[in-house]
Coordinates of C-alpha atoms in Angstrom, one line a residue:
X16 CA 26.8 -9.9 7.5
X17 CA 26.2 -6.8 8.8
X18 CA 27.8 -5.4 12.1
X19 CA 25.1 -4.3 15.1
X20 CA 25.4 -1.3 16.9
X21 CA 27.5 -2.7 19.5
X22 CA 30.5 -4.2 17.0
X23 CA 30.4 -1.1 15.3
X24 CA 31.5 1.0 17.8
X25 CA 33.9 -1.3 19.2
X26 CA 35.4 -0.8 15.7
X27 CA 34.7 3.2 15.7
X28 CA 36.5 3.8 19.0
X29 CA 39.5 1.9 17.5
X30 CA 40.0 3.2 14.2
X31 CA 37.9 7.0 14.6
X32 CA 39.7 9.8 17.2
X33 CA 37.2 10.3 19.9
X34 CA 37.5 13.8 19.6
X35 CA 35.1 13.5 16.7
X36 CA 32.3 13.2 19.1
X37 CA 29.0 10.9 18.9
X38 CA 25.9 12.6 19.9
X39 CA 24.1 9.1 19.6
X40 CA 25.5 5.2 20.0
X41 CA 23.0 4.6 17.6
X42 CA 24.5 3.3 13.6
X43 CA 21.9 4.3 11.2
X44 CA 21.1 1.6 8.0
X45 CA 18.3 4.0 6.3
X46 CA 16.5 6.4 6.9
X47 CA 13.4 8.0 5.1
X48 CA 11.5 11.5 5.8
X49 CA 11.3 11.9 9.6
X50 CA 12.0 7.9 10.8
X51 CA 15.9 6.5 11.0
X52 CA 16.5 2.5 11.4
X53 CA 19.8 1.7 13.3
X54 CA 21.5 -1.5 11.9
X55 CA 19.8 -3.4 14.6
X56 CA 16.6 -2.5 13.1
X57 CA 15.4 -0.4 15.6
X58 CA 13.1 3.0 13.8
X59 CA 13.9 6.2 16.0
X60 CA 12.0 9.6 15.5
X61 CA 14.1 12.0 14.2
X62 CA 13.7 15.7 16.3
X63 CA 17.5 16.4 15.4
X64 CA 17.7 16.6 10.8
X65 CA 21.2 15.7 10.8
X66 CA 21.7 19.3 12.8
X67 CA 19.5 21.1 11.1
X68 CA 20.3 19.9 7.8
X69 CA 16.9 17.5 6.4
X70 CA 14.6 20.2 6.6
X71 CA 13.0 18.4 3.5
X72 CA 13.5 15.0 4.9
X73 CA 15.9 12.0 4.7
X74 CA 16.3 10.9 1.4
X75 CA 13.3 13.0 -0.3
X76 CA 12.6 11.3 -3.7
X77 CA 13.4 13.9 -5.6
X78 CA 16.8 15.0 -4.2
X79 CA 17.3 11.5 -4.8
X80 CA 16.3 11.6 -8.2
X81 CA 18.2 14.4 -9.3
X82 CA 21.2 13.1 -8.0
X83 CA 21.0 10.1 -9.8
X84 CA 20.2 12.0 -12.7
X85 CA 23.2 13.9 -12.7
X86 CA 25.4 11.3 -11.4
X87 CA 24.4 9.6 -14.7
X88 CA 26.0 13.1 -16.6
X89 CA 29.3 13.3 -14.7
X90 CA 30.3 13.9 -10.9
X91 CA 33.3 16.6 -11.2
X92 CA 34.7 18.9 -13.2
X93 CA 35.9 21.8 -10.7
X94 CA 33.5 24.8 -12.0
X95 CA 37.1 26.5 -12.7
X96 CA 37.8 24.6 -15.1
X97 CA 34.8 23.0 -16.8
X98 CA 31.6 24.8 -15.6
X99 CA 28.4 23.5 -15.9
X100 CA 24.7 25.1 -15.7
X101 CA 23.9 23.2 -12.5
X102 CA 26.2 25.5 -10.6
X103 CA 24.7 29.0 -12.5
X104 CA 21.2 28.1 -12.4
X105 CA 21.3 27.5 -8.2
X106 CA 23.1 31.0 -8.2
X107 CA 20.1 32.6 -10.4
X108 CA 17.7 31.1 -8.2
X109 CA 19.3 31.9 -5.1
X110 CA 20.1 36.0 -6.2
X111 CA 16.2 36.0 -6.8
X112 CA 15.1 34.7 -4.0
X113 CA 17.5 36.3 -1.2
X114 CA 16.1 39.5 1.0
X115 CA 15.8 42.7 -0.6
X116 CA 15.7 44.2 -4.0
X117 CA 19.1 44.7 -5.0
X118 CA 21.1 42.7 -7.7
X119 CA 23.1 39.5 -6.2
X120 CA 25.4 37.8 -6.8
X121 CA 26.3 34.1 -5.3
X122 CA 29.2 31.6 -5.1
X123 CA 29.3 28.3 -3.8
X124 CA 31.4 25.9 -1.2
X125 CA 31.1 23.2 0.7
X126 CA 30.2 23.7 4.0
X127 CA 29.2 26.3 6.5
X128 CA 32.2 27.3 7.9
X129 CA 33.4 27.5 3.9
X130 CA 30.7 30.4 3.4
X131 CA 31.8 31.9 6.7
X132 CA 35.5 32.1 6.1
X133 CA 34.3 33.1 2.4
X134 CA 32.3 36.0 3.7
X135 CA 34.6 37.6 5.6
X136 CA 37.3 37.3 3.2
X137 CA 35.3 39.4 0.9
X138 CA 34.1 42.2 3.5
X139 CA 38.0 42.8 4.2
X140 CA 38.2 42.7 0.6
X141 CA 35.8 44.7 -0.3
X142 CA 36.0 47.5 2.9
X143 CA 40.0 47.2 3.1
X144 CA 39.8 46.9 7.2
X145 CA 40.2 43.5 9.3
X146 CA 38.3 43.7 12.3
X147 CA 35.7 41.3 12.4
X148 CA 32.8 41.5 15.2
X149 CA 30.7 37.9 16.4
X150 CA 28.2 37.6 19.1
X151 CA 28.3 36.1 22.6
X152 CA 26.7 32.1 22.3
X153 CA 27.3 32.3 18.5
X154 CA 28.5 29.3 16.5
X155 CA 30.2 29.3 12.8
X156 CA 32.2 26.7 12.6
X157 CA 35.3 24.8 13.3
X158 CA 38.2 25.9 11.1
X159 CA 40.5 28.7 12.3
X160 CA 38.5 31.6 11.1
X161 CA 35.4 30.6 12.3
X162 CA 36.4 28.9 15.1
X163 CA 37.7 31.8 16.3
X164 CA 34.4 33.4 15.6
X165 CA 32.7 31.0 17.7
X166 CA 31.6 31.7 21.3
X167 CA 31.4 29.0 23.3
X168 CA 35.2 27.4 24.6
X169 CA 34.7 23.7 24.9
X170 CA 34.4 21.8 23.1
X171 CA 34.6 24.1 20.2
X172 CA 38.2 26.2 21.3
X173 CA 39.6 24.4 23.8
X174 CA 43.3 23.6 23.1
X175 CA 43.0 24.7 19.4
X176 CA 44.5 28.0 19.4
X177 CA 46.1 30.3 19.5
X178 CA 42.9 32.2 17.3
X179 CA 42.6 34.0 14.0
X180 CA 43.3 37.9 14.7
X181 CA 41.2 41.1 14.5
X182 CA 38.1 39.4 16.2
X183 CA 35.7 40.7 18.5
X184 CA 32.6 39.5 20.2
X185 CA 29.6 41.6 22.2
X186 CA 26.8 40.2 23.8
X187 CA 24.2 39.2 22.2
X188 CA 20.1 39.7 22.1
X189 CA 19.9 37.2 25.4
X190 CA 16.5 38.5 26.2
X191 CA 15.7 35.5 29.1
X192 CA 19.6 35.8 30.4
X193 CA 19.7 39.8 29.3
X194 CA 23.9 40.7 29.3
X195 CA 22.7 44.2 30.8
X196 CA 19.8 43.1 33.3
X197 CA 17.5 44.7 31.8
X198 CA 14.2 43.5 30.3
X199 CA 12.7 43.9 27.3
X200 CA 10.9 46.1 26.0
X201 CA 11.4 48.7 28.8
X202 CA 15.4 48.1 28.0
X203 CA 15.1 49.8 24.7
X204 CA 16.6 47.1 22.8
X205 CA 19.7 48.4 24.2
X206 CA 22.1 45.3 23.3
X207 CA 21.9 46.8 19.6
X208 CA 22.9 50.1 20.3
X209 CA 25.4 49.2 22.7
X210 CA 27.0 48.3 19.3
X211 CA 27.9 51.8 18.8
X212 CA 29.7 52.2 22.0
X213 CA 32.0 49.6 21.1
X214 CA 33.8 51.3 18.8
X215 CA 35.1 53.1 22.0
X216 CA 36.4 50.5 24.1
X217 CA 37.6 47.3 21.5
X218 CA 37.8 48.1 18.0
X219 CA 37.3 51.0 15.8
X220 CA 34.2 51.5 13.5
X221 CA 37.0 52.6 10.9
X222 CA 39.0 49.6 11.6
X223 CA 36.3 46.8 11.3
X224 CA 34.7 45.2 7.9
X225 CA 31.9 43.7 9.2
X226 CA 29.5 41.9 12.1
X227 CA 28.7 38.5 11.6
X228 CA 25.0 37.1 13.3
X229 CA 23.0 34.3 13.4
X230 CA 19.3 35.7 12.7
X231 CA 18.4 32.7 15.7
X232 CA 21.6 31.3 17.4
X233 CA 21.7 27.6 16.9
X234 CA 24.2 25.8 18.9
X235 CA 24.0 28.8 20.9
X236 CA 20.4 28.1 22.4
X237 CA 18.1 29.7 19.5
X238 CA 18.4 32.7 21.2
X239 CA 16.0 34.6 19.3
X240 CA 16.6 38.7 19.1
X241 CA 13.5 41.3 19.3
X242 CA 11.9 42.7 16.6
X243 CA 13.6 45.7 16.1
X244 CA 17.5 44.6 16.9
X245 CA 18.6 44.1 13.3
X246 CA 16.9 47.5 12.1
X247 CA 19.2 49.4 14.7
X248 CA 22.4 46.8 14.2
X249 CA 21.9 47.5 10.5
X250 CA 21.5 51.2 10.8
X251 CA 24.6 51.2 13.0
X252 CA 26.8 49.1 10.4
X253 CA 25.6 51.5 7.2
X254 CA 26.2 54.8 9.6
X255 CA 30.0 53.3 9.5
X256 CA 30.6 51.4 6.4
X257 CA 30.2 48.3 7.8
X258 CA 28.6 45.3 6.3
X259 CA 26.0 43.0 8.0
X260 CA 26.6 39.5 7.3
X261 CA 23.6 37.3 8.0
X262 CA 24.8 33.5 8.9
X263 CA 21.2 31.1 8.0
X264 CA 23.2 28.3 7.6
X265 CA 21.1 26.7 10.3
X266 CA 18.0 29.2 10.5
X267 CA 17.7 29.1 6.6
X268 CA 16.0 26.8 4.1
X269 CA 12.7 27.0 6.0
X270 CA 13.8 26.3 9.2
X271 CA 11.7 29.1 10.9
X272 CA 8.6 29.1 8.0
X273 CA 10.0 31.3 5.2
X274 CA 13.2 30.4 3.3
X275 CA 15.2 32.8 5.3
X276 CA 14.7 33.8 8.6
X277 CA 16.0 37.1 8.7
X278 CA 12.9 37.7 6.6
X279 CA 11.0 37.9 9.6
X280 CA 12.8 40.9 10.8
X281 CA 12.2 42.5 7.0
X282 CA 16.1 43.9 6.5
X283 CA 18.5 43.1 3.3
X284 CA 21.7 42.1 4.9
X285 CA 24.4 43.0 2.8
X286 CA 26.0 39.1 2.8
X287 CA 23.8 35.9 3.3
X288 CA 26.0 32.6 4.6
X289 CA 23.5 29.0 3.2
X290 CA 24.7 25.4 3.7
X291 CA 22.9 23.0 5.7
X292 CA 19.6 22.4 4.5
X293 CA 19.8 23.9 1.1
X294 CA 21.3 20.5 -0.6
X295 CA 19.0 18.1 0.9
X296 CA 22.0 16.5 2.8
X297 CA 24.6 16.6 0.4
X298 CA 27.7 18.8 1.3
X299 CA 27.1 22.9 -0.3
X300 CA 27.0 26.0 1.2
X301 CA 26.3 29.3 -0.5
X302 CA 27.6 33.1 -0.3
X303 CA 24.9 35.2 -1.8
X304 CA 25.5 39.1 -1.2
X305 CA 25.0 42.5 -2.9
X306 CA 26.3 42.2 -6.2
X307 CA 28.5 45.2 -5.8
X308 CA 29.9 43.9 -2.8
X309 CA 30.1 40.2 -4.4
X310 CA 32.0 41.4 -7.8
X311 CA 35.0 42.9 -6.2
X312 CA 37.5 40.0 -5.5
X313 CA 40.0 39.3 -8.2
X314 CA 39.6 36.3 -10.4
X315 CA 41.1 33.2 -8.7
X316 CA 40.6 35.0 -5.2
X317 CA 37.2 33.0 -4.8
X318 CA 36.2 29.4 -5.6
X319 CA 38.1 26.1 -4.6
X320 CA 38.4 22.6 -5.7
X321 CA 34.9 21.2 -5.0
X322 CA 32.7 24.3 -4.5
X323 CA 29.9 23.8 -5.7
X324 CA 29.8 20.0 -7.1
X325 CA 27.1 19.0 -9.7
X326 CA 25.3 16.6 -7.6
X327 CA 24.9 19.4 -5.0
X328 CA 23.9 21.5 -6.9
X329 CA 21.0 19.5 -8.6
X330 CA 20.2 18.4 -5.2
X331 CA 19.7 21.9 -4.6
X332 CA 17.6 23.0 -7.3
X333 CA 15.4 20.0 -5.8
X334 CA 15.0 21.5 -2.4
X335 CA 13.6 24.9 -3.6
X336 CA 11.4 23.5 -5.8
X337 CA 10.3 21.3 -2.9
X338 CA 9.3 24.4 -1.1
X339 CA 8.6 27.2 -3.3
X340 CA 6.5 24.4 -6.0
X341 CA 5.4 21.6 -3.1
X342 CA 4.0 23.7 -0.2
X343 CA 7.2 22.7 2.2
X344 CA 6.6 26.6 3.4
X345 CA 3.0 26.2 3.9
X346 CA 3.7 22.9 5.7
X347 CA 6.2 24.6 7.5
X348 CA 4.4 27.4 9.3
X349 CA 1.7 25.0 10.1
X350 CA 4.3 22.7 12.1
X351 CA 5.6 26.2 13.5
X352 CA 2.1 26.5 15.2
X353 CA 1.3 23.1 16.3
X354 CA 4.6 23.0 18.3
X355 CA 4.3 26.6 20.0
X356 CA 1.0 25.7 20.8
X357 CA 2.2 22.0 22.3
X358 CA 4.9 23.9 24.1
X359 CA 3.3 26.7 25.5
X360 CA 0.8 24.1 27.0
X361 CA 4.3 22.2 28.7
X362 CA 5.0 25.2 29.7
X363 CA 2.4 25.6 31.8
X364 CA 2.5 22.4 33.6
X365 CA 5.9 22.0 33.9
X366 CA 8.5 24.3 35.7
X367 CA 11.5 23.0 34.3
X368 CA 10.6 24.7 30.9
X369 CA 12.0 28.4 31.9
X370 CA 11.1 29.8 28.2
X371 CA 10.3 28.7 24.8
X372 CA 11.5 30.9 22.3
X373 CA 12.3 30.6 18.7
X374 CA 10.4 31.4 15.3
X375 CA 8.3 29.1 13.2
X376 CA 9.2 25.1 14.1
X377 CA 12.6 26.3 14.8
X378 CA 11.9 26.7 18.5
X379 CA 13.1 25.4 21.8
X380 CA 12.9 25.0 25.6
X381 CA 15.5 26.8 27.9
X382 CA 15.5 23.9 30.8
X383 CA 15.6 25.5 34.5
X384 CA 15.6 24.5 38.0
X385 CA 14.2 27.4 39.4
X386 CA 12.1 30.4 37.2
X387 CA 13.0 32.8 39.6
X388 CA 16.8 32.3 39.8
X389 CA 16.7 30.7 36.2
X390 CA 19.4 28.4 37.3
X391 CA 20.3 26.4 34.4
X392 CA 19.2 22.6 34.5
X393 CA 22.1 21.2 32.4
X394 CA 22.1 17.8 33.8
X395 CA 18.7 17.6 33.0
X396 CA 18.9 18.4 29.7
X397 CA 21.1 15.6 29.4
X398 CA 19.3 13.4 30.9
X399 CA 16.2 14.3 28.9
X400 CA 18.1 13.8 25.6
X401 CA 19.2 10.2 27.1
X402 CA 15.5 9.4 28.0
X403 CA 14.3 10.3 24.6
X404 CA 16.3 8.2 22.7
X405 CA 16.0 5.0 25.2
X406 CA 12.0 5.4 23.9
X407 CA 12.9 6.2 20.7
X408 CA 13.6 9.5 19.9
X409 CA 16.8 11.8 18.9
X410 CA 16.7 15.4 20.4
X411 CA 19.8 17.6 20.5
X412 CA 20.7 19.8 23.6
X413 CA 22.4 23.1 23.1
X414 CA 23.3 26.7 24.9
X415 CA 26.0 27.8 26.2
X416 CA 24.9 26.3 29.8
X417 CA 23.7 23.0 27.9
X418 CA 20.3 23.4 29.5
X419 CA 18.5 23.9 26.2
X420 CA 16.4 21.7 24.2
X421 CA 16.1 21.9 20.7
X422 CA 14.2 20.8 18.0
X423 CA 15.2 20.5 14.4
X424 CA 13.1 17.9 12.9
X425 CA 12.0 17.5 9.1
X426 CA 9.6 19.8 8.2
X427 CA 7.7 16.9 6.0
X428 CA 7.3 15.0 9.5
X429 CA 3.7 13.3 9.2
X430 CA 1.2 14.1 12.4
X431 CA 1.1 10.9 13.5
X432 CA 5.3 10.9 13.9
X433 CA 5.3 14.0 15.2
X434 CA 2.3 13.6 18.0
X435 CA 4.5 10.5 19.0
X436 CA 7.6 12.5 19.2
X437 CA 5.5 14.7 21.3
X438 CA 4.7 11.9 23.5
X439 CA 7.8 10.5 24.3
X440 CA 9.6 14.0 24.4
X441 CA 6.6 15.1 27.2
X442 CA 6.6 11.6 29.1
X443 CA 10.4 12.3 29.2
X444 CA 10.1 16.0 30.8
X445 CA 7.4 15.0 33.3
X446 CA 10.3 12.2 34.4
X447 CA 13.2 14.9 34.9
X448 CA 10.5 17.7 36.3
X449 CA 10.7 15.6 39.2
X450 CA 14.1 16.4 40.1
X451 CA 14.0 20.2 39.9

């Protein structure tokens, strides 16, 4: 018989740590597209994707399939020492469809942070200098590199350190909560050329490899910069021989409408950081830069035991043919629009919703308790998320205040799941727009 929600977390608070934390009580027996069932049998909306990571749905039938079909084949090899085409043919494809029109190159991991600590192992490589540079509210993961990377301290940092050296953080393009006071455009966009003064105070230009952003922070709020930040951040990093390393692992895969959002802000970074979405759920991540950036390392300086596993990788190759052959991207920009339309109309009746920023359906709501002060409504947000899952739906809060709400849901969500979704998640914010 199987266990209910209740007896299994009597037995997950016994034999799990609780410092791996549950965002949800809820045990989940299947789940298909946009709709979970918990083991009690109890369907629940899904506005969350895993975090970010079922941009093509739970279980899509042909991720499915193609596992299968390799599983059939074989599982493991280690692409060290048996390769297999699965793993070249996702690098192809990825090389041709990154930003810009130079030759790539790509290898593969596991996970996000993999990519992350991958990345900057080659720009120190590749430049011969250690300093690395993060932003304010960013988020890249939890191992000592990227941990130390990360901005925010608890839970993320707290108690783990000490940190990785030869890392720096600036403030980043906080346009609602501007680091500087200043308001755009009349600022000048001057969080990117305060890049340059830097060098002055913290690190040298000759002394640091590379500046690591996420094109729209996740965990960090979707802070979303303006259109012209990464032209002068880039321009900045080429004037000093620094390379731009772009982290999509949770703004990629069409999260935002086209496969990678730093597409909407038309640059070629020089290093590209995938997981997340780009297996379909299984566990990959991807490094895809310049080629003659990527070719550099030594043989046997790259790689590791399970980068890049077959069933990954032909769960992969599924989810781009998903959206490049399906219309996922079509589908995607189309979702983009209903929900900035839904939202800008919240916005408008509700005064708890300080902003709504974001690009595409990647977007959220900055929750305040007054839009003149902007003082942050983190209680509410987690009451909001608490509220939406007792009527059925799973939300995610986020920021660096926790007062944001966002919203990460399959992009092959159907309109009726979504317009309920919209209704429980608007019911919900009319409840804690009381308290403000």
């Amino acid at each position: 018989m199987t266990a209910g929600n209740e007896q299994l977390m009597e037995l997950r608070n016994k034999h799990v740590p609780g410092g791996v934390a549950l965002l949800s009580p809820a045990f989940i027996a299947k789940a298909q597209g946009a709709i979970m069932t918990d083991v009690d049998g109890r369907d629940l909306i899904d506005f969350a994707g895993g975090i970010g990571v079922n941009n093509v749905g739970h279980s899509h039938p042909k991720v499915v399939k193609a596992i299968q079909e390799q599983a059939e084949k074989f599982i493991h090899t280690c692409f060290h020492v048996a390769p297999y085409q699965g793993y070249i043919e996702l690098a192809q494809r990825l090389n041709e469809l990154a930003p810009g029109n130079s030759p790539k190159q790509t290898m593969l991991a596991n996970s996000g942070a993999e990519a992350v600590e991958n990345a900057i192992k080659i720009a120190r490589y590749v430049t011969k200098r250690p300093g690395v540079i993060s932003l304010e509210n960013g988020f890249h993961g939890r191992t000592l590199m990227t941990m130390t990377l990360t901005s925010k301290v608890k839970p993320y940092k707290y108690g783990f350190g000490p940190f990785a050296p030869e890392s720096y953080r600036i403030p980043s393009a906080y346009c609602y909560r501007c680091p500087y006071g200043g308001s755009y455009p009349s600022c000048g966009c001057a969080c990117a050329h305060k890049l340059d003064e830097f060098f002055t105070g913290y690190v040298a230009a000759e002394q640091t490899a590379a500046i690591i952003i996420e094109p729209i922070q996740g965990e960090g709020g979707f802070v979303t910069p303006p259109k012209e930040y990464f032209e002068i951040v880039q321009g900045i990093c080429k004037k000093h021989g620094i390379l731009l390393i772009i982290d999509e692992i949770q703004s990629g895969m069409g999260r935002t409408g086209k496969l990678f959002a730093i597409d909407h802000w038309g640059i070629e970074p020089d290093l590209i950081t995938t997981a997340k979405s780009l297996a379909g759920g299984m566990p990959l991540s991807a490094i895809t830069g310049r080629a003659e950036i990527m070719s550099q390392p030594h043989p046997g300086g790259l790689g590791g035991t399970y980068g890049g596993n077959p069933l990954s990788c032909a769960a992969a190759l599924a989810v781009l043919d998903i959206f490049l052959n399906d219309g996922l991207l079509d589908q995607s920009v189309k979702l983009g629009e209903k929900l900035q339309q839904r939202f800008d109309e919240m916005q408008q009746k509700y005064e708890i919703i300080g902003e709504v920023r974001g690009k595409g359906p990647m977007l959220a709501l900055e929750l305040v308790r007054d839009r003149n002060t902007k003082a942050p409504a983190g209680d509410l947000a987690k009451k909001l998320v608490k509220l939406c899952y007792d009527k059925g739906l799973i939300i995610l809060s986020c920021g660096a205040l926790g007062n944001v709400v966002r919203l990460l849901m399959p992009l092959v969500i159907t309109d009726e799941q979504l317009d309920r979704g919209m209704a429980i998640l608007e019911e919900s914010l009319a409840e804690v727009n009381t308290e403000i």
